Structures are given as structure tokens and as C-alpha cells.
PDB file of C-alpha atoms and ligand atoms in Angstrom:
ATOM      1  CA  UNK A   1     153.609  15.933  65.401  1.00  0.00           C
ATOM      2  CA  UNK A   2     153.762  19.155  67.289  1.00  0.00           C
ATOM      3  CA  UNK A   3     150.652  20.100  69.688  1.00  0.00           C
ATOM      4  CA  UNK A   4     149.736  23.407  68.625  1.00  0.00           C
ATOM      5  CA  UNK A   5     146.493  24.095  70.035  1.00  0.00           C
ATOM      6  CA  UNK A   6     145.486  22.861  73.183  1.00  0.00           C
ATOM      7  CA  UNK A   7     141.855  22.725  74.693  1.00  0.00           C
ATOM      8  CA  UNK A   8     141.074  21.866  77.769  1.00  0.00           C
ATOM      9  CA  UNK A   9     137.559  21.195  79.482  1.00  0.00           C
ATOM     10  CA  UNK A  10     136.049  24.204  77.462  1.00  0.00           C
ATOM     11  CA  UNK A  11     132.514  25.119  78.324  1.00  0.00           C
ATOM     12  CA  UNK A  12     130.290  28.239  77.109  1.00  0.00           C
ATOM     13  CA  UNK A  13     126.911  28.493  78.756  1.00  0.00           C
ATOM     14  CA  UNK A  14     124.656  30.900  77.490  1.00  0.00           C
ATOM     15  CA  UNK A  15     122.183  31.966  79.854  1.00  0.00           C
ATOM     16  CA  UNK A  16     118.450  32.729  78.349  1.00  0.00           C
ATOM     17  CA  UNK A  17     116.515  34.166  81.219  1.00  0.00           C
ATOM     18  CA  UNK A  18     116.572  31.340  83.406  1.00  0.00           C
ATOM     19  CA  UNK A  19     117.214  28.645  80.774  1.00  0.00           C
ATOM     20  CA  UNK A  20     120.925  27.850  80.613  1.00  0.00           C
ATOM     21  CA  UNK A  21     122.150  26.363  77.043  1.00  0.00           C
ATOM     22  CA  UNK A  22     124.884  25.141  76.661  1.00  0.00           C
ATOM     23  CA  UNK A  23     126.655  25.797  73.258  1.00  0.00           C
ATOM     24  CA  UNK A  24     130.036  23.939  74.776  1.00  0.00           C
ATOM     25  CA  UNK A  25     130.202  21.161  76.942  1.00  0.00           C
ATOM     26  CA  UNK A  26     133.700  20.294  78.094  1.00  0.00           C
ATOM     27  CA  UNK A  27     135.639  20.381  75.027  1.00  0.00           C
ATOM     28  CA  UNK A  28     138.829  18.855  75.230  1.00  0.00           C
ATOM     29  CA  UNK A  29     141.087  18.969  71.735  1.00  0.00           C
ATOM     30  CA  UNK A  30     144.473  18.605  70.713  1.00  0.00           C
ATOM     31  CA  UNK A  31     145.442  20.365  67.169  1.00  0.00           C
ATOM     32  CA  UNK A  32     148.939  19.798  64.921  1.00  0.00           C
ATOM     33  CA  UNK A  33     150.862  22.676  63.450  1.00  0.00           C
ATOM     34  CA  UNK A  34     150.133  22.267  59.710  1.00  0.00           C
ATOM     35  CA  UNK A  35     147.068  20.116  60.608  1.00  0.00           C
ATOM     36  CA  UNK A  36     144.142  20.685  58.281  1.00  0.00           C
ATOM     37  CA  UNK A  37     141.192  19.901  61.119  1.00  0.00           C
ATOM     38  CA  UNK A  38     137.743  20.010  60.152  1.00  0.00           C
ATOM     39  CA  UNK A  39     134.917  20.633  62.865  1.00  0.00           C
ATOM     40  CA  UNK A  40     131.561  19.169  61.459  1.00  0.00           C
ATOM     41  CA  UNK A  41     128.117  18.661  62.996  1.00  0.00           C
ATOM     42  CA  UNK A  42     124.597  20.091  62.116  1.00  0.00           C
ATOM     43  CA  UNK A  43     123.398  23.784  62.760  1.00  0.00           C
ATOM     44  CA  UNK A  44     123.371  24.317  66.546  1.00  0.00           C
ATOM     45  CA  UNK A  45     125.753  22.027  67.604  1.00  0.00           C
ATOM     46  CA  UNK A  46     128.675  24.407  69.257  1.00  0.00           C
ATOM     47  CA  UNK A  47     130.916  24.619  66.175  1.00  0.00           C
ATOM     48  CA  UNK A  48     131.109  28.383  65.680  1.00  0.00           C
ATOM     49  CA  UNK A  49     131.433  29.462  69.373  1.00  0.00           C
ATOM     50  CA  UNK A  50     134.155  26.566  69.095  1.00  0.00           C
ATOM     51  CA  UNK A  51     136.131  28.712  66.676  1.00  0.00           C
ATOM     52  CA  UNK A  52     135.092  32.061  68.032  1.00  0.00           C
ATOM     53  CA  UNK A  53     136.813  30.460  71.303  1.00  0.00           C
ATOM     54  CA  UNK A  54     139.744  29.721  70.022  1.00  0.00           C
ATOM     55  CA  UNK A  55     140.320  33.325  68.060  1.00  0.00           C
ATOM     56  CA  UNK A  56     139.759  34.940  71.125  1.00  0.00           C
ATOM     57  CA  UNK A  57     136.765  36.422  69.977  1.00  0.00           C
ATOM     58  CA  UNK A  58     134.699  35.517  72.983  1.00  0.00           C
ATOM     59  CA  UNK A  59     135.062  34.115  76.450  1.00  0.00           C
ATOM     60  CA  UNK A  60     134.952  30.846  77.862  1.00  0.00           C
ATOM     61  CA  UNK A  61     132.292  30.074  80.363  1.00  0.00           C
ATOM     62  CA  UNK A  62     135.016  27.485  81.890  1.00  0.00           C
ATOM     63  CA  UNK A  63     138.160  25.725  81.072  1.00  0.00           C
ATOM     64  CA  UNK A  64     141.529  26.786  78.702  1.00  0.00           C
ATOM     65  CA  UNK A  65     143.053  27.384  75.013  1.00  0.00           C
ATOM     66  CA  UNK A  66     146.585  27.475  74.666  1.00  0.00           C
ATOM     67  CA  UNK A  67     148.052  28.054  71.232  1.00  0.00           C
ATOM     68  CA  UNK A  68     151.786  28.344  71.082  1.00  0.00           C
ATOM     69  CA  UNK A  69     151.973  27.823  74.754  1.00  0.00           C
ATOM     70  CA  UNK A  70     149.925  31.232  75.272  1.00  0.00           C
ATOM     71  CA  UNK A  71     146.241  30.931  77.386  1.00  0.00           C
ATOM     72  CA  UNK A  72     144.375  32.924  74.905  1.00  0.00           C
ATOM     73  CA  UNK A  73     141.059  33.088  77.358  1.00  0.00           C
ATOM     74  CA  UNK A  74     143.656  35.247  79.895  1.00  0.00           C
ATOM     75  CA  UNK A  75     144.387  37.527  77.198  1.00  0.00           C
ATOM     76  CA  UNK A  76     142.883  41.226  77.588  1.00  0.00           C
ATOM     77  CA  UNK A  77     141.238  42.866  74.768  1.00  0.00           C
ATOM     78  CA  UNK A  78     144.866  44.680  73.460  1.00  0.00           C
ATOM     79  CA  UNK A  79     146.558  41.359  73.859  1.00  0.00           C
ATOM     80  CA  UNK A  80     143.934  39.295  71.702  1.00  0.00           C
ATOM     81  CA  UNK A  81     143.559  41.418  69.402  1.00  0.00           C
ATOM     82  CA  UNK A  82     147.209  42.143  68.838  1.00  0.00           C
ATOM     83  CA  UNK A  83     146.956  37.887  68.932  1.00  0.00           C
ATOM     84  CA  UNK A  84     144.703  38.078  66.356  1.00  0.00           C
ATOM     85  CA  UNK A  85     146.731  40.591  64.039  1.00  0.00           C
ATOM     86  CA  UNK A  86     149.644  38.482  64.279  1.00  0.00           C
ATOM     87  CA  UNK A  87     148.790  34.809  63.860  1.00  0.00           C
ATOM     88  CA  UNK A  88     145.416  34.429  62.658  1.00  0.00           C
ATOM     89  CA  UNK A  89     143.516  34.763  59.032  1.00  0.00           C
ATOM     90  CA  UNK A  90     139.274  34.369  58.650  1.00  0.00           C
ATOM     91  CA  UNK A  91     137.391  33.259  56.159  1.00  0.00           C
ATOM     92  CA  UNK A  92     133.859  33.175  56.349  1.00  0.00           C
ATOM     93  CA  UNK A  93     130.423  32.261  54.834  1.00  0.00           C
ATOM     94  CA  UNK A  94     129.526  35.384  53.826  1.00  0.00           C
ATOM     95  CA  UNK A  95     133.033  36.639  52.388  1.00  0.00           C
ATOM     96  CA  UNK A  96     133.122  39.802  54.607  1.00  0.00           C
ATOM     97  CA  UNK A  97     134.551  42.139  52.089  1.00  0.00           C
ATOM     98  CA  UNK A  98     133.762  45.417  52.397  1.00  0.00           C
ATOM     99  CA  UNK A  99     131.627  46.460  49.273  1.00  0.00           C
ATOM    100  CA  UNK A 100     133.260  50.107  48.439  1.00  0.00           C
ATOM    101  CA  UNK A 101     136.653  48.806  48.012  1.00  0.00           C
ATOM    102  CA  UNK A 102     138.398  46.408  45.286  1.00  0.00           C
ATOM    103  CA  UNK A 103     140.181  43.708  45.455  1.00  0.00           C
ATOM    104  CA  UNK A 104     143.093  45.104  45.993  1.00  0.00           C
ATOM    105  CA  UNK A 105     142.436  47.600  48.503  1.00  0.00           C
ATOM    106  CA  UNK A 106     140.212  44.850  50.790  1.00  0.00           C
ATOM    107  CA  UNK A 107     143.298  42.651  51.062  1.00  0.00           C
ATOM    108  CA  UNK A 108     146.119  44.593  51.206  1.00  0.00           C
ATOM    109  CA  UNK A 109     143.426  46.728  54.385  1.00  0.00           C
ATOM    110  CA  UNK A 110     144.816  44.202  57.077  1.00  0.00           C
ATOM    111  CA  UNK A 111     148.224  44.753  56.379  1.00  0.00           C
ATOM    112  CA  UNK A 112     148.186  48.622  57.555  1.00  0.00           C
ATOM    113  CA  UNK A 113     148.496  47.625  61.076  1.00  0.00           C
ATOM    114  CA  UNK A 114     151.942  46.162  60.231  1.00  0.00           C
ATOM    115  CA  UNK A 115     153.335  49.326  59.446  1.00  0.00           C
ATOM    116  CA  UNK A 116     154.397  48.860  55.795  1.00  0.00           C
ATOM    117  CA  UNK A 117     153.854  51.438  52.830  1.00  0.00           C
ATOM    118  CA  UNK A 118     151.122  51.164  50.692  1.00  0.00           C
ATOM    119  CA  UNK A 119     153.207  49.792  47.848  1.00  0.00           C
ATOM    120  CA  UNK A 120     154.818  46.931  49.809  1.00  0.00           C
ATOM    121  CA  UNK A 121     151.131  46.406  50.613  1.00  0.00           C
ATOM    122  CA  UNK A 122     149.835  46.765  47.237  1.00  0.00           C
ATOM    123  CA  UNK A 123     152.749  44.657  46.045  1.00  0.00           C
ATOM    124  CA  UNK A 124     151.881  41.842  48.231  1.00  0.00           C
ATOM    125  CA  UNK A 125     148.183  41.846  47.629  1.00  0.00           C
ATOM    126  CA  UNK A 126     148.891  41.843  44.046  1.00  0.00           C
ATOM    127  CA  UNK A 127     151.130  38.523  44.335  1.00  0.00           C
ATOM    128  CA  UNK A 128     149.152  36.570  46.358  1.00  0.00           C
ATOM    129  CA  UNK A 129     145.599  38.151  44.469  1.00  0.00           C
ATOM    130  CA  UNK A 130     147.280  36.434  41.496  1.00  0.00           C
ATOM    131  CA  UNK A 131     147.496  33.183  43.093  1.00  0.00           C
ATOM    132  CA  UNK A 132     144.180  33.060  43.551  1.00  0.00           C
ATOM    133  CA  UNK A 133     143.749  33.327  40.314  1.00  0.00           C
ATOM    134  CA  UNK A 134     142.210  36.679  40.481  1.00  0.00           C
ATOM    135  CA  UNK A 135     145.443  38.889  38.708  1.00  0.00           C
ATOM    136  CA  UNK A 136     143.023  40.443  36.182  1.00  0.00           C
ATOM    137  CA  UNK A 137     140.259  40.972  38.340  1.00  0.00           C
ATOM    138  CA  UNK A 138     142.326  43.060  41.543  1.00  0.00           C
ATOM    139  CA  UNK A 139     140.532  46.182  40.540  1.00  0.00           C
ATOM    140  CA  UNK A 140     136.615  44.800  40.509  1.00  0.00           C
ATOM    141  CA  UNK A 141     134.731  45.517  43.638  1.00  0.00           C
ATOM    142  CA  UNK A 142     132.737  42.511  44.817  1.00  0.00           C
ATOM    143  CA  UNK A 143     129.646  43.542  43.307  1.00  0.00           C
ATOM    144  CA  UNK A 144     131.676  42.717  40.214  1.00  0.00           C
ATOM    145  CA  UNK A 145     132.895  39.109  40.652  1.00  0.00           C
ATOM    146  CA  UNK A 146     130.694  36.514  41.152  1.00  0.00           C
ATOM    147  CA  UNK A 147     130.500  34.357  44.869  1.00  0.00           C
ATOM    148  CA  UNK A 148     133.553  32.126  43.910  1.00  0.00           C
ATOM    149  CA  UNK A 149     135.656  35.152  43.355  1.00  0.00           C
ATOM    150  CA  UNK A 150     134.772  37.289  46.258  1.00  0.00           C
ATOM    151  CA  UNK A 151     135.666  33.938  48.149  1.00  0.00           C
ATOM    152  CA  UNK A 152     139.200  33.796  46.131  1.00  0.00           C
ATOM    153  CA  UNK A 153     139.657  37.007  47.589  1.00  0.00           C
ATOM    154  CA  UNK A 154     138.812  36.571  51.155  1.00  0.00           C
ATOM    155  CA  UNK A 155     140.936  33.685  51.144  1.00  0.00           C
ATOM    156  CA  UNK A 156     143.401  35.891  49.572  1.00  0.00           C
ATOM    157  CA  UNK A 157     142.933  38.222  52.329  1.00  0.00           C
ATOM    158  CA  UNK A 158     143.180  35.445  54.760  1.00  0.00           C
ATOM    159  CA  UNK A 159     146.235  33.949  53.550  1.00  0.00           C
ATOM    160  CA  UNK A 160     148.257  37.753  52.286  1.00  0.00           C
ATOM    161  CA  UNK A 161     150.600  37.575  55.521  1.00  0.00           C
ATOM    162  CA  UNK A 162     150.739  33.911  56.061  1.00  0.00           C
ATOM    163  CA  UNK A 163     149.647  33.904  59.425  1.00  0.00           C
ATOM    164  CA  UNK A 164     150.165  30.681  61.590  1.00  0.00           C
ATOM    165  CA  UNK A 165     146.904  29.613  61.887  1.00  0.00           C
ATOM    166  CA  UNK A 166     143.144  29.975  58.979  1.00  0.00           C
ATOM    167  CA  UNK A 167     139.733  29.445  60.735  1.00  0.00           C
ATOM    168  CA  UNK A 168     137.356  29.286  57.825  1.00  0.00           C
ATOM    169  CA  UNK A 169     133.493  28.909  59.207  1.00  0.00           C
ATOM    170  CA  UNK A 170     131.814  27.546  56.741  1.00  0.00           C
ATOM    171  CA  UNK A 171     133.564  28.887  53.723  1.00  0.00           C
ATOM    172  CA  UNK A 172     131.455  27.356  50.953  1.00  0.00           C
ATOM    173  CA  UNK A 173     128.229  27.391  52.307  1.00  0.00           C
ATOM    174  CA  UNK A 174     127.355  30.370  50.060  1.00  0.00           C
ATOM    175  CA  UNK A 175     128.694  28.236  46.838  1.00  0.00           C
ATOM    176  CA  UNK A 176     127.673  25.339  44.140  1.00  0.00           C
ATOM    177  CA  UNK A 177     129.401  22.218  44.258  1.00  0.00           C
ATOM    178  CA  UNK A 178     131.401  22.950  41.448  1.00  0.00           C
ATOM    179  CA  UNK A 179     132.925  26.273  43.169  1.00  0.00           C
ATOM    180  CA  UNK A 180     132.671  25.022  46.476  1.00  0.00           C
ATOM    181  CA  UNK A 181     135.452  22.115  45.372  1.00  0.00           C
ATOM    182  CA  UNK A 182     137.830  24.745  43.796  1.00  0.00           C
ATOM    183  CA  UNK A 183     137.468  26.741  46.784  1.00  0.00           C
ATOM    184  CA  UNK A 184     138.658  24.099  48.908  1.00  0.00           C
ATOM    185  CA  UNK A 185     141.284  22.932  47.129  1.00  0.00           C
ATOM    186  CA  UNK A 186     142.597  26.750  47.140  1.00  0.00           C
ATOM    187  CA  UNK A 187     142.415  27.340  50.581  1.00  0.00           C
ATOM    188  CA  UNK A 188     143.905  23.872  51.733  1.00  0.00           C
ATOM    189  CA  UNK A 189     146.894  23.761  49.147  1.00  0.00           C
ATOM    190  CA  UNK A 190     147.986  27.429  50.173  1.00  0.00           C
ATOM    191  CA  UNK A 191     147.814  26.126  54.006  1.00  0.00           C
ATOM    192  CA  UNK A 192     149.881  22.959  52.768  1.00  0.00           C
ATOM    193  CA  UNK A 193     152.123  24.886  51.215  1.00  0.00           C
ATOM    194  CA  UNK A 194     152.860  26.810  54.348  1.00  0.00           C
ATOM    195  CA  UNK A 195     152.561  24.089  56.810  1.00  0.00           C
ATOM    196  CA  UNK A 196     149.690  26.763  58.336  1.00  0.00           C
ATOM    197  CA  UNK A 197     147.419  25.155  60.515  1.00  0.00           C
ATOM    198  CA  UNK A 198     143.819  25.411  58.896  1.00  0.00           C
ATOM    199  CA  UNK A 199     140.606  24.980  60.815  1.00  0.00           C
ATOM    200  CA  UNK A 200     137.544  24.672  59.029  1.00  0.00           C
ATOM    201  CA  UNK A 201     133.661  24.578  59.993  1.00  0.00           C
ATOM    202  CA  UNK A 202     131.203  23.186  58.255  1.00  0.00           C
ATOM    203  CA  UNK A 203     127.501  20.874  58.414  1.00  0.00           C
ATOM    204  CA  UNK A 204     128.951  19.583  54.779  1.00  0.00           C
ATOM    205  CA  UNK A 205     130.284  16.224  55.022  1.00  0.00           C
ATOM    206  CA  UNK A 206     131.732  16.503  51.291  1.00  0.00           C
ATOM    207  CA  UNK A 207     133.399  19.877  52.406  1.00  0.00           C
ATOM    208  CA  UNK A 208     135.417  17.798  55.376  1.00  0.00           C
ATOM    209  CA  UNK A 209     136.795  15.221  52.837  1.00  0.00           C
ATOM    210  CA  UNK A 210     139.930  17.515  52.685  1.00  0.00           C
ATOM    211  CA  UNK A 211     141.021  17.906  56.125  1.00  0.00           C
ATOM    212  CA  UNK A 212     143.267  15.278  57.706  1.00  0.00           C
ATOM    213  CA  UNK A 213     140.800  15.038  60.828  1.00  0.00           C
ATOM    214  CA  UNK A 214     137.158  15.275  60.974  1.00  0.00           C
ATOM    215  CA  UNK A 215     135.938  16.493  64.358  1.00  0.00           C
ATOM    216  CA  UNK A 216     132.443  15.572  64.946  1.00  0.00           C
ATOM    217  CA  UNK A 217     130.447  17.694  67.013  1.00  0.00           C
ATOM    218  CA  UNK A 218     126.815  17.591  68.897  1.00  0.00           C
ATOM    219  CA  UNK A 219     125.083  19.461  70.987  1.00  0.00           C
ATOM    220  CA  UNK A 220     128.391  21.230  72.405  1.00  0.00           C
ATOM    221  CA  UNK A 221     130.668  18.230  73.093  1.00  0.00           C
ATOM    222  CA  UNK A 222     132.210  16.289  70.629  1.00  0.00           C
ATOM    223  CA  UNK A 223     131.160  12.925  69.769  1.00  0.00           C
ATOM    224  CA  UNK A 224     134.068  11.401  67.566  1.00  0.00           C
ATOM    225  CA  UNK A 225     137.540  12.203  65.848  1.00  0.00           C
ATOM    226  CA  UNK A 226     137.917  10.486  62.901  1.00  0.00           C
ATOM    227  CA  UNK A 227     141.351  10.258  61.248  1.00  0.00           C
ATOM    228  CA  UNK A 228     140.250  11.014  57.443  1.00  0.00           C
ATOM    229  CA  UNK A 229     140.790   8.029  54.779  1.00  0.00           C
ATOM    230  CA  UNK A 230     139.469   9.283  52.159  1.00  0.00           C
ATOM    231  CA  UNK A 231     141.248  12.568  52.081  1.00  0.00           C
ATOM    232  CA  UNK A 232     141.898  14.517  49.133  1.00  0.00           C
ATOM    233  CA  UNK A 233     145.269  14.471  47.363  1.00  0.00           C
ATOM    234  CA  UNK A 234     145.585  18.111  46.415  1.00  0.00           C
ATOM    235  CA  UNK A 235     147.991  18.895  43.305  1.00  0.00           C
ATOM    236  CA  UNK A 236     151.617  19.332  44.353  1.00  0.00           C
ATOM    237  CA  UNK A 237     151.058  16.933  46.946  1.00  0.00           C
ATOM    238  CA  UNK A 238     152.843  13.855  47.604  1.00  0.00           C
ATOM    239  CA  UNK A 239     151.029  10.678  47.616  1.00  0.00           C
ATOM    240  CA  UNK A 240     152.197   7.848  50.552  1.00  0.00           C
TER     241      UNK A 240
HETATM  242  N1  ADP B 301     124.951  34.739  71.652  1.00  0.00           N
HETATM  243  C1  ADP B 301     124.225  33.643  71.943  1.00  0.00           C
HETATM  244  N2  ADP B 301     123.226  33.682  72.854  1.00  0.00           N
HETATM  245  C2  ADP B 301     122.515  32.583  73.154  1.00  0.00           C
HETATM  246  N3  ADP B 301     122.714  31.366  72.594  1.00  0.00           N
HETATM  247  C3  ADP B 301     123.682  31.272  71.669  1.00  0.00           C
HETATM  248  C4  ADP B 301     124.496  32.386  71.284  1.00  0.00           C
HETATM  249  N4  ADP B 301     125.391  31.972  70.339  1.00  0.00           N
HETATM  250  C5  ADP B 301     125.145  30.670  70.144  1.00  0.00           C
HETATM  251  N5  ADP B 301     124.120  30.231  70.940  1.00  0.00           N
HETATM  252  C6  ADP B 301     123.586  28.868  70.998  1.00  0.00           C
HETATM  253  O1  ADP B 301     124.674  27.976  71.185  1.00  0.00           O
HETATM  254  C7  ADP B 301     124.494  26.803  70.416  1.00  0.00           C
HETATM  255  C8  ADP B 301     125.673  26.615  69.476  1.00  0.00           C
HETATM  256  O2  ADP B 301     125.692  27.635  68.493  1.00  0.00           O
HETATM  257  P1  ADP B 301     126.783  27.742  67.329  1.00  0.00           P
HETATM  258  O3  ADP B 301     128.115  27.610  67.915  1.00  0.00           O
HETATM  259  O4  ADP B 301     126.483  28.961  66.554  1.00  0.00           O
HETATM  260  O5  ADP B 301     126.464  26.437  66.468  1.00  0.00           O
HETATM  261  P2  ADP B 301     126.904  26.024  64.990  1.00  0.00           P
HETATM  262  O6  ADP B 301     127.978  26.949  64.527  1.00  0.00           O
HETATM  263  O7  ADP B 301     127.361  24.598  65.112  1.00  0.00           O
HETATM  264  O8  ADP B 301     125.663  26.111  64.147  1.00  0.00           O
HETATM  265  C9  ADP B 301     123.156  26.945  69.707  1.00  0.00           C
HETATM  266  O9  ADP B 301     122.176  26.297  70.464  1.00  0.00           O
HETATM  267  C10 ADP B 301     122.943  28.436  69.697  1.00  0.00           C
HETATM  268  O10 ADP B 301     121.588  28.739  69.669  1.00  0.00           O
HETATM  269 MG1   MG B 302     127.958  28.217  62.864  1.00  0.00          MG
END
């Protein structure tokens, strides 16, 4: 398989007066195109600033990411976020929507940057709104759908111009185990579908049953990559 991401010796050291933590502790990871990865490991343990790292949302302390043969930690602010815009989708705990608009209007938001008209926009946010199972529910605001849905549509969000690569940190950690399942199964299957590369966070060792690696992580270094045995067959996929 194709190395997509590459990290190499990746530290983060947070300074605290003069106490120095630190939240990585020379990372070294190699991730597939297509690869579902998931990063687990209890609260504190390095995996958001992990992610952050690797969408060029903060800065390394020491050491490289290289995704698609580009060294994202060289990247000025223009460049990553321009990065960002062009390869990358979020989802996170919390959903992120923003509460004035509906459905609608909070996915098809991202796609202004791209320079299409509102209706190609609208057109595409309707489509992919609808396979998230949320066609008759693109004009509720998310005080109107319940946590599953406003995570349907942050995924939808995520997913609307099928970037390369999905970081989801810790996308059901808002949701019952019922939801949390369906919400899984959602966002891995579209990333399947794609061959998207789709890296997920999460403390939940039943949540990491769907990713094809299991990355454990502990106090900022990683501890043990487990190829997954157990994973989940999604629908629509083929069995071995
Ligand atoms: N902005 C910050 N300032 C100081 N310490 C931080 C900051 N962000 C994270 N940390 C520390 O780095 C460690 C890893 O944090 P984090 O990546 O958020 O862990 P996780 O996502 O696994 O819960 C923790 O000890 C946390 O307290
Ligand atoms: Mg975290």
C-alpha cells in the first residue's frame, strides 16, 4: 500500500512556567491512502495535538509530517490553510455547526472558498445531506435534530467535497451506543467508498473496532500498532 502520511520523530513540548510536558514524544507513523487508522489511548495521552499536528493546525516542537510528499510543519499560515481547504474534512466531538444556520447552509458554507455558485453548492449539499440520511431534515437548524443528526451533518459537511483525507476527534463521544454505531458505520463506509484516508480519535475501544489499525497511544509516544482482527465488515463491503 501507498505511504500517505509520513511522521517522523514528532515532539510537542508544552512549556508550563518552568515545567515542560510533553504532549508528544517522538512520534514516528506511517499512514495508507484509504487507510481507516484509529489513534486510541486515555484522556491526556497526546492524541489530539497528534491530529492537530498533522492538519497543520499547530506546530511541532521537533521533527516532520509529510502528506503527499509535502512537509506540512514548513507550511506558512496561507499555505496550510489553503492545505487544509483542499484535502482535509473535520469532524468533531462537539459537531461544530454553527447554530443560526440549517443544514443546508452549514454544509454547503465550506464550499464558498471554491468559487462555485450557490446552487452548485446547494445542489451538492443536498446530495450528499441525503446520504446521510438527513434529505427531509436539510432545512432544521441543529437545535432541531437531535445529537445523531447534527453528527450526520457534520460528517456530511466533512465528507461534501471528498477531500483526501477525514480526521474525526472523537466523533461519538457526545452519543449512546446505539447512535454512536450508526455514526461509525456512516463515516467509515463513505471513506471506503472513496478510498479517503480516515483518521479517527478516540479513548473508546468499541469505537476503534472499525478502523483497520489501532494506534495505541500513552503519555505522548505510542506504545503499540495493532493490525485490527476483529474489524467491522461494513455493508457494501467485500468480505476476504
Ligand atoms: N495548549 C496546551 N498547553 C499546555 N498543555 C497542553 C496543551 N494542549 C495539550 N496539553 C497537554 O498535552 C497532553 C496531551 O493532550 P491532548 O493531546 O489533548 O490529549 P488527548 O487528546 O489524548 O486527551 C496533556 O497532558 C495536556 O494537558
Ligand atoms: Mg483529545
Amino acid at each position: 500500500m501507498e505511504e500517505f502520511i509520513k511522521i517522523k520523530n514528532l515532539s510537542r513540548i508544552y512549556k508550563m512556567g518552568k515545567e515542560k510536558i510533553y504532549a508528544l514524544n517522538g512520534i514516528n507513523l506511517d499512514i495508507y491512502k484509504g487507510e481507516i487508522l484509529c489513534l486510541l489511548g486515555t484522556s491526556g495521552s497526546g492524541k489530539s495535538t497528534l491530529l492537530n499536528m498533522m492538519a497543520g493546525l499547530d506546530k511541532p516542537s521537533s521533527g516532520e509530517i509529510i502528506i503527499g510528499g509535502v512537509h506540512i510543519e514548513k507550511l506558512n499560515e496561507v499555505q496550510v490553510t489553503k492545505f487544509r481547504q483542499l484535502n482535509v474534512g473535520f469532524v468533531f466531538q462537539s459537531y461544530n455547526l454553527i447554530s443560526s444556520l440549517n443544514a443546508l447552509d452549514n454544509v454547503s458554507l465550506g464550499l464558498i472558498f471554491k468559487g462555485l455558485k450557490k446552487k452548485e453548492r446547494d445542489e451538492m449539499s443536498k446530495n450528499i445531506l441525503e446520504k446521510v440520511g438527513l434529505g427531509e431534515r436539510i432545512y432544521h437548524k441543529p437545535s432541531e435534530m437531535s445529537g445523531g443528526q447534527q453528527q450526520r451533518v457534520s460528517i456530511a459537511r466533512a465528507f461534501v467535497d471528498a477531500p483526501k483525507i477525514v480526521f474525526a476527534d472523537e466523533p461519538t463521544g457526545n452519543l449512546d451506543t446505539k447512535t454512536s454505531m450508526e455514526v461509525m458505520d456512516l463515516m467509515c463506509s463513505m471513506a471506503r467508498r472513496n478510498n479517503q484516508t480516515l483518521i479517527i480519535v478516540t479513548h473508546d475501544i468499541e469505537t476503534s473496532v472499525y478502523a483497520d489499525r489501532i494506534v495505541d497511544m500513552r503519555d505522548g509516544k505510542i506504545t503499540g500498532i495493532e493490525n485490527n482482527k476483529s474489524k467491522i465488515l461494513l455493508s457494501g463491503e467485500e468480505t476476504i
